[in-house]
mmCIF file of C-alpha atoms and ligand atoms in Angstrom:
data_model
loop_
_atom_site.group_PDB
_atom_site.id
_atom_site.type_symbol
_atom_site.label_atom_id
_atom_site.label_comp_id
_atom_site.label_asym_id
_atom_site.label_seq_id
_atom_site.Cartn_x
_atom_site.Cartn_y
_atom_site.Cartn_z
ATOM 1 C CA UNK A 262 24.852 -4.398 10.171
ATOM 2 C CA UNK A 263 21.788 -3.106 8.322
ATOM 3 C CA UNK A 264 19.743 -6.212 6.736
ATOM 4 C CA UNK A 265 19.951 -6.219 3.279
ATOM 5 C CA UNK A 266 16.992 -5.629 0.778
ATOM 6 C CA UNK A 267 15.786 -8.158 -1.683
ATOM 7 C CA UNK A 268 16.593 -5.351 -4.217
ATOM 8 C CA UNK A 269 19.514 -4.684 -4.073
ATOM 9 C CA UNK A 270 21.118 -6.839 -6.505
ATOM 10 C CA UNK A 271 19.554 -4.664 -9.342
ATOM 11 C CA UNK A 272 20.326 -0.911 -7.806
ATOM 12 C CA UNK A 273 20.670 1.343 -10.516
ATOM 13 C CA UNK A 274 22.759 4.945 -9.858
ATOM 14 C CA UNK A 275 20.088 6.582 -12.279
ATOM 15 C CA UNK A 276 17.176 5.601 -10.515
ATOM 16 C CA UNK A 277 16.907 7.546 -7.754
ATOM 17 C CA UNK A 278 18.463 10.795 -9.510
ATOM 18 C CA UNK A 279 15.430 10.479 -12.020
ATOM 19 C CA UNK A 280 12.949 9.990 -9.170
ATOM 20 C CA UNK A 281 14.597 12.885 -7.290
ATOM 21 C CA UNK A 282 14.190 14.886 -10.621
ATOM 22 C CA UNK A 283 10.715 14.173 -11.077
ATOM 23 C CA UNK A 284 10.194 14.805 -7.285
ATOM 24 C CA UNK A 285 11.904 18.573 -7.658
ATOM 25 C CA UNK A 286 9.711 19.441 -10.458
ATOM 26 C CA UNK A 287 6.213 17.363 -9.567
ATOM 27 C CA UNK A 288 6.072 17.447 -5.172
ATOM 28 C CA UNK A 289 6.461 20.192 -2.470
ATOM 29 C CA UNK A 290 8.307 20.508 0.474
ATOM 30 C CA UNK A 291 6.299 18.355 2.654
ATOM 31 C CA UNK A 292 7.182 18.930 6.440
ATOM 32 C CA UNK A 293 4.501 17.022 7.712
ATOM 33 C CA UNK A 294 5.207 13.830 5.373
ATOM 34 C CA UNK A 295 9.383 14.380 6.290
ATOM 35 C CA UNK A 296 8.117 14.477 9.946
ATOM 36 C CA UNK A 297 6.400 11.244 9.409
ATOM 37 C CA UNK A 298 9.312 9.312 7.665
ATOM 38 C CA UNK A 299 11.867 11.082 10.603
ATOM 39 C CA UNK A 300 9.567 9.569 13.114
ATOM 40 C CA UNK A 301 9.288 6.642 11.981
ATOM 41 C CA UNK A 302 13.297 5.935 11.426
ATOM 42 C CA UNK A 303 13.796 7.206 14.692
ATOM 43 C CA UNK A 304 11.518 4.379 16.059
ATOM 44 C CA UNK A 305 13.708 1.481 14.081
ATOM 45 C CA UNK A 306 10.999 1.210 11.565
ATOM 46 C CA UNK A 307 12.186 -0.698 8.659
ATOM 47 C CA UNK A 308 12.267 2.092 6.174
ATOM 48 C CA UNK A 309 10.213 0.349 3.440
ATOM 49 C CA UNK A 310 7.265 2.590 2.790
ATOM 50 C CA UNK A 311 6.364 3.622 -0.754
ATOM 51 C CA UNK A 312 8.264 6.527 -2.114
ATOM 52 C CA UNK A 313 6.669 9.978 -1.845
ATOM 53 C CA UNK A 314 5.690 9.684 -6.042
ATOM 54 C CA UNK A 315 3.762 6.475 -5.673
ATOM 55 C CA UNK A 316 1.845 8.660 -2.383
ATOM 56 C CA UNK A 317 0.800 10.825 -4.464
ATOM 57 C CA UNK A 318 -0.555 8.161 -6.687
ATOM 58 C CA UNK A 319 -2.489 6.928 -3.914
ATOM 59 C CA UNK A 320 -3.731 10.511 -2.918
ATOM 60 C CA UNK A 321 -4.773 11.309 -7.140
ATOM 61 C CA UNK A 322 -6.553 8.093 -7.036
ATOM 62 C CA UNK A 323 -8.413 9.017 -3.516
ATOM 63 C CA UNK A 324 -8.956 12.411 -5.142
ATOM 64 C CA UNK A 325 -10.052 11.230 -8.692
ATOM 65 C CA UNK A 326 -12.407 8.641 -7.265
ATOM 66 C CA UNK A 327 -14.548 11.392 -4.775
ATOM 67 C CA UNK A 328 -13.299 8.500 -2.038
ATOM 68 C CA UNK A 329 -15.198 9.425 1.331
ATOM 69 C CA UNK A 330 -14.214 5.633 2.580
ATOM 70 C CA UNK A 331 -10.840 4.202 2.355
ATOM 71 C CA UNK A 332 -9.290 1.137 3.973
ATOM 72 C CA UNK A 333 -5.402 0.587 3.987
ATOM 73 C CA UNK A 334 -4.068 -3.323 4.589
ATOM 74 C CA UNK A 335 -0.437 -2.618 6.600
ATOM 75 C CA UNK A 336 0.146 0.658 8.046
ATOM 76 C CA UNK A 337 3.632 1.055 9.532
ATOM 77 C CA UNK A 338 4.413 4.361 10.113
ATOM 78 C CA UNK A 339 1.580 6.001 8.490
ATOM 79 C CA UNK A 340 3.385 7.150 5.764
ATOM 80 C CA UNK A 341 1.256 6.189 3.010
ATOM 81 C CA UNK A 342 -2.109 6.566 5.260
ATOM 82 C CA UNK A 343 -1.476 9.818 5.391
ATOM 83 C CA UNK A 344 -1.345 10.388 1.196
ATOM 84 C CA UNK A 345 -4.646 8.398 1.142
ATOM 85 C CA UNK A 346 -5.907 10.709 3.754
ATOM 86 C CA UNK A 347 -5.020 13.951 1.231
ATOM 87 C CA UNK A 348 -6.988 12.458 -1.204
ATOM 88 C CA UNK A 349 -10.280 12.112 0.344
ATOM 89 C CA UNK A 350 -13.335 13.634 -0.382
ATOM 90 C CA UNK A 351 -15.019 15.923 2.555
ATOM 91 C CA UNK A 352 -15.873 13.866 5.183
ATOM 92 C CA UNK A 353 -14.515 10.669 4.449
ATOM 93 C CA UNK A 354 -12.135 8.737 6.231
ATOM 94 C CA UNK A 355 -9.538 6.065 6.318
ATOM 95 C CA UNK A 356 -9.469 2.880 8.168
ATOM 96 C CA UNK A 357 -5.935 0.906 8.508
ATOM 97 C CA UNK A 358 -4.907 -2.050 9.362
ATOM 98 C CA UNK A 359 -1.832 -3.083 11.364
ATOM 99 C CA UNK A 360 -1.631 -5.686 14.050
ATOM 100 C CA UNK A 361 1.745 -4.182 15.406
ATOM 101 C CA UNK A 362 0.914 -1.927 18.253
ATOM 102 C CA UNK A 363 4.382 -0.066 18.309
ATOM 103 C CA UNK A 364 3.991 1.094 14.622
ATOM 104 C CA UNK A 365 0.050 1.952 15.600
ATOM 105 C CA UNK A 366 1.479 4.361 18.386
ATOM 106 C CA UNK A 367 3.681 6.020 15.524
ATOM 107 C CA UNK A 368 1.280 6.044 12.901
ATOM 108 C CA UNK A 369 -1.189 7.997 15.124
ATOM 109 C CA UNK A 370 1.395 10.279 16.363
ATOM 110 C CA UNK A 371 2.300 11.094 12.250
ATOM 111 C CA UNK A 372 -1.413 11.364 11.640
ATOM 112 C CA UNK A 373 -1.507 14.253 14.293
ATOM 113 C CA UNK A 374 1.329 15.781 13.435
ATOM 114 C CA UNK A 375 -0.079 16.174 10.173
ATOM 115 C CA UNK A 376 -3.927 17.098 11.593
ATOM 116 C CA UNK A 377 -5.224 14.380 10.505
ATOM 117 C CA UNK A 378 -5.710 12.324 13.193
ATOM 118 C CA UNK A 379 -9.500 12.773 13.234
ATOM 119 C CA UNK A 380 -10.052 11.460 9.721
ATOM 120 C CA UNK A 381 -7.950 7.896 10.380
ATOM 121 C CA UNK A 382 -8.937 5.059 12.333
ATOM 122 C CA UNK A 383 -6.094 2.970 13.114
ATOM 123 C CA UNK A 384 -7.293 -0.562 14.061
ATOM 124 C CA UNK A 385 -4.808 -2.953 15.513
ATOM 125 C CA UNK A 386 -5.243 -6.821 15.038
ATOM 126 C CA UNK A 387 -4.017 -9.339 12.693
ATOM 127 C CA UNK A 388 -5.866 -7.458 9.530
ATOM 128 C CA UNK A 389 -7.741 -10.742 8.290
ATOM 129 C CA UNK A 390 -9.652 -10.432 12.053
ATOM 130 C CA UNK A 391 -10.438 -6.670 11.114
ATOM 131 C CA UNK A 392 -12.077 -7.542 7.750
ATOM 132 C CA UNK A 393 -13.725 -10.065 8.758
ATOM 133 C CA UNK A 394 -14.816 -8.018 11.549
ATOM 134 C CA UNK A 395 -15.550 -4.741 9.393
ATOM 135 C CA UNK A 396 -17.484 -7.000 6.919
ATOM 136 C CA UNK A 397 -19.345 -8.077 10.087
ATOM 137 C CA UNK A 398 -20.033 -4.893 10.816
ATOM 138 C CA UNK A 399 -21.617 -3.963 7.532
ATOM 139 C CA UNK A 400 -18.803 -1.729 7.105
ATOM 140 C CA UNK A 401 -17.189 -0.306 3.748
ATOM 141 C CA UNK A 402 -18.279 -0.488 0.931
ATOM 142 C CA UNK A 403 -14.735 1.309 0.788
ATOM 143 C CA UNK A 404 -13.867 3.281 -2.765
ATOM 144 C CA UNK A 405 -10.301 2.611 -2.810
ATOM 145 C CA UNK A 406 -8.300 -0.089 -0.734
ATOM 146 C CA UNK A 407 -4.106 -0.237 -0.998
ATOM 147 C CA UNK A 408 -2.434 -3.709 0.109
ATOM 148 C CA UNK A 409 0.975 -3.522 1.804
ATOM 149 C CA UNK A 410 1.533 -5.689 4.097
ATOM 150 C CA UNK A 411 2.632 -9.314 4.930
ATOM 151 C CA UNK A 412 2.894 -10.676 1.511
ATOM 152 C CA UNK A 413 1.514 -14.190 2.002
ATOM 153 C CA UNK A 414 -1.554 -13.419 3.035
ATOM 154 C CA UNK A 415 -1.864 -10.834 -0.241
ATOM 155 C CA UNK A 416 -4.946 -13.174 -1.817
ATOM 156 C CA UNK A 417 -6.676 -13.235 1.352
ATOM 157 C CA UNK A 418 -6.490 -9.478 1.436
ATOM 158 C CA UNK A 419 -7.713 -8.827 -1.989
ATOM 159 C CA UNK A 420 -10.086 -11.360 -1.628
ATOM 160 C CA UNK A 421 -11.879 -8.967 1.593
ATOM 161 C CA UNK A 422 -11.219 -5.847 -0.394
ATOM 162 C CA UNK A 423 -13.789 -6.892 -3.293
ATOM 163 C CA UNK A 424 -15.641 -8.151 -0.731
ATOM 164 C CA UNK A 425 -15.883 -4.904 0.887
ATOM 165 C CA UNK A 426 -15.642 -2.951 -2.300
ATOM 166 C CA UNK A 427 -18.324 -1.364 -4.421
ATOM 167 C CA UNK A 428 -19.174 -1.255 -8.471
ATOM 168 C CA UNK A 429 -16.153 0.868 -9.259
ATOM 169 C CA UNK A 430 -13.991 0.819 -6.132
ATOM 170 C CA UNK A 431 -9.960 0.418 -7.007
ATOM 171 C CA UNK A 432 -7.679 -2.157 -5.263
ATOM 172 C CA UNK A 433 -4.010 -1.044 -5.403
ATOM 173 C CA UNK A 434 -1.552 -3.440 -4.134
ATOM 174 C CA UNK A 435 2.334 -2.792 -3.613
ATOM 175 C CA UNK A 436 5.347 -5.226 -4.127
ATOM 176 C CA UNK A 437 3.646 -7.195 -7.061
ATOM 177 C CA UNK A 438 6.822 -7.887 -8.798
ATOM 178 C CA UNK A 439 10.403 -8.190 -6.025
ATOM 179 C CA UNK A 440 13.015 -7.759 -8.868
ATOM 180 C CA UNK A 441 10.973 -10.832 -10.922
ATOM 181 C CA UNK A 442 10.537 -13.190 -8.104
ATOM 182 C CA UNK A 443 6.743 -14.024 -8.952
ATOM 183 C CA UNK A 444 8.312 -15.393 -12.717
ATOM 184 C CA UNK A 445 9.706 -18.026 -10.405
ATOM 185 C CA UNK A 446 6.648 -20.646 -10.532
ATOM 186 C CA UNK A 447 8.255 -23.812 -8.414
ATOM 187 C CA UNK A 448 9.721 -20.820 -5.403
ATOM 188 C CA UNK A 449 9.341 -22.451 -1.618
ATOM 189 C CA UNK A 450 8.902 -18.650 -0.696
ATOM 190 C CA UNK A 451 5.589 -17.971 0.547
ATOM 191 C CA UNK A 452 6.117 -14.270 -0.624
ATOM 192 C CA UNK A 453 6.248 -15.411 -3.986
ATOM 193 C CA UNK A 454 3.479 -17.903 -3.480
ATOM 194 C CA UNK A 455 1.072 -15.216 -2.154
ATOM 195 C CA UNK A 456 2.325 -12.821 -4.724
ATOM 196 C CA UNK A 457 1.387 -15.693 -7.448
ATOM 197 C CA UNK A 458 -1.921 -16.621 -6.025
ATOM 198 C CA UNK A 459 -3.177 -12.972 -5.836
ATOM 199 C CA UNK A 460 -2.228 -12.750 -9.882
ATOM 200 C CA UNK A 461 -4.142 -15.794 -10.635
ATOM 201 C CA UNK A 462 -7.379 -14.831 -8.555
ATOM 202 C CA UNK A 463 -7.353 -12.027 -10.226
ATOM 203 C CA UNK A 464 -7.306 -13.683 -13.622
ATOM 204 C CA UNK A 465 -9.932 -15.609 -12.185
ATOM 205 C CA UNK A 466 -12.737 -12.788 -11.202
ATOM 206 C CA UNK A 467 -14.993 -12.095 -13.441
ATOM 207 C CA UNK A 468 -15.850 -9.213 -11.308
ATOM 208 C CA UNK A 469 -12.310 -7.323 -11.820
ATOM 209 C CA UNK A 470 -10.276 -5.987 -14.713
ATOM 210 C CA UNK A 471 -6.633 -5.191 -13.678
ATOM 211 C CA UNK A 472 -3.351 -3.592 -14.607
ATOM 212 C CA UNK A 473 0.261 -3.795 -13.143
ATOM 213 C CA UNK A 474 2.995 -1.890 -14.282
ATOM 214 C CA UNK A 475 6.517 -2.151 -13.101
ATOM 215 C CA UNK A 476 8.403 0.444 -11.000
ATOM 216 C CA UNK A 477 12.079 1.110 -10.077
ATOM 217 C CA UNK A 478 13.547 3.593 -7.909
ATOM 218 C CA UNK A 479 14.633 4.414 -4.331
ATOM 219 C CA UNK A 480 12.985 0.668 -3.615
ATOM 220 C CA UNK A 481 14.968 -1.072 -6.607
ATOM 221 C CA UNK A 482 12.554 -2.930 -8.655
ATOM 222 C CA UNK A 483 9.247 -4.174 -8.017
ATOM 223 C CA UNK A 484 6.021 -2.611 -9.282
ATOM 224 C CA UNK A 485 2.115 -2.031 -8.082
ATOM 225 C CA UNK A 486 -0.916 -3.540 -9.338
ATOM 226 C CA UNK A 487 -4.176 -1.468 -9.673
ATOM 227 C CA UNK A 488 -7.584 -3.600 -9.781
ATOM 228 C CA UNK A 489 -10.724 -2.424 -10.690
ATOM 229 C CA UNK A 490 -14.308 -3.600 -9.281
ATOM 230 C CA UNK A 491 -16.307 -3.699 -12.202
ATOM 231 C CA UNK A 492 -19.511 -5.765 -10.893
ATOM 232 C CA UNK A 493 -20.833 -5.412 -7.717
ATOM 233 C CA UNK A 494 -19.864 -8.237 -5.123
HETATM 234 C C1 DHB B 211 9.090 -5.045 1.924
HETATM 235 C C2 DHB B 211 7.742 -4.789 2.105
HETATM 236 C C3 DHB B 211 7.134 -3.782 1.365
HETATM 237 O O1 DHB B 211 5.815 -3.506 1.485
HETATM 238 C C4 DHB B 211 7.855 -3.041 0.456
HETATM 239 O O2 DHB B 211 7.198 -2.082 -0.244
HETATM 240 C C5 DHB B 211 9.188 -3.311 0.267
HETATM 241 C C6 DHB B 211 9.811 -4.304 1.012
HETATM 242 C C7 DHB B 211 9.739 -6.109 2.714
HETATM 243 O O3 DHB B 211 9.072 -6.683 3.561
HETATM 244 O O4 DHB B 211 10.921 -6.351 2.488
HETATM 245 MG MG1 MG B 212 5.143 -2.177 0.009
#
């Protein structure tokens, strides 16, 4: 048996025949993205990447923001790398993070397939080594950084992304609201304890401003935060 989802208490029947409308009228055929996501099922990934309209949030963002340097936090399959990777500006590249080896091997594999693997840097390490080790480095400052990966260590992230960010830079982060789990203030989950902390250091930084917006769909109900860097670090 499959393991269950957290969302799938709330499933709604319209949700994904309204995504699937607004995917027929807004996105292409995609072979190398359906190559990626075949790939990556094939390997026993757990199929919880974002859903092809939130990529190509991530790749307007890249695109809208000139990025030349972008860092990803959790790459699986390389299914949203490679709608960062779209976005960027001539040149630039993508660094991202996984300290899974079998999902690396995948993820470079998809980047290939979809000629990209020059432009993405797939690092593989527990990804608080790797920014401590890119800040080290003098690396970044990175124009756009997306979060999604272990959800505990979410503050520690976002904490090294404006660290590594510049005047302007934009810090997306995915699975900031699990159906209304992060309402529950006293929860023994550390998912919702990350989740909470991240929301109140953001409140916190003078050197943000922030928005978060709730999202349903082929994932059920969760939603993505967008940060903004407005003072240098
Ligand atoms: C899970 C993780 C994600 O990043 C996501 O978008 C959905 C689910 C999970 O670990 O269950
Ligand atoms: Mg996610």
């Amino acid at each position: 048996m499959t393991k269950k989802k957290f969302w799938d208490r709330t499933e709604d029947p319209n949700w994904e025949a309204i995504d699937s409308f607004i995917a027929e009228h807004f996105l292409e055929a995609d072979p190398a993205l359906e190559a990626a996501l075949a790939a990556s099922d094939a390997a026993g990934l757990p199929p919880i990447q974002v859903d092809p309209l939130q990529g190509k949030l991530l790749t307007m963002l890249a695109a809208a923001l000139g990025a030349r340097n972008i860092l990803e936090v959790g790459t699986l399959g390389g299914y949203s790398t490679i709608w960062l990777a779209r976005g960027l500006t001539g040149g630039g590249r993508v660094i991202t993070l996984d300290m899974n080896p079998e999902y690396a091997e995948i993820a470079r594999k998809n980047f290939a397939t979809a000629g990209l693997a020059d432009r993405i840097e797939v690092r593989v390490a527990p990804a608080l080594d790797t920014l401590a080790a890119l800040d080290a480095e003098g690396g970044g400052p990175f124009d756009l950084v997306f979060i999604d990966a272990d959800k505990p260590n979410t503050p520690h992230y976002f904490d090294w992304a404006v660290k590594l960010a510049r005047e302007g830079s934009l810090i997306v982060v995915d699975n900031v609201v699990r159906e209304g789990a992060i309402l529950a203030a006293q929860s023994d989950s550390a998912h919702v304890k990350g989740l909470r902390d991240f929301y109140a250091r953001v409140a916190a930084d003078p050197r943000v401003s922030a928005t978060a917006f709730q999202t349903v769909g082929s994932k059920g109900h969760d939603g993505l935060a967008i940060v903004r860097v407005t003072q240098a670090p």
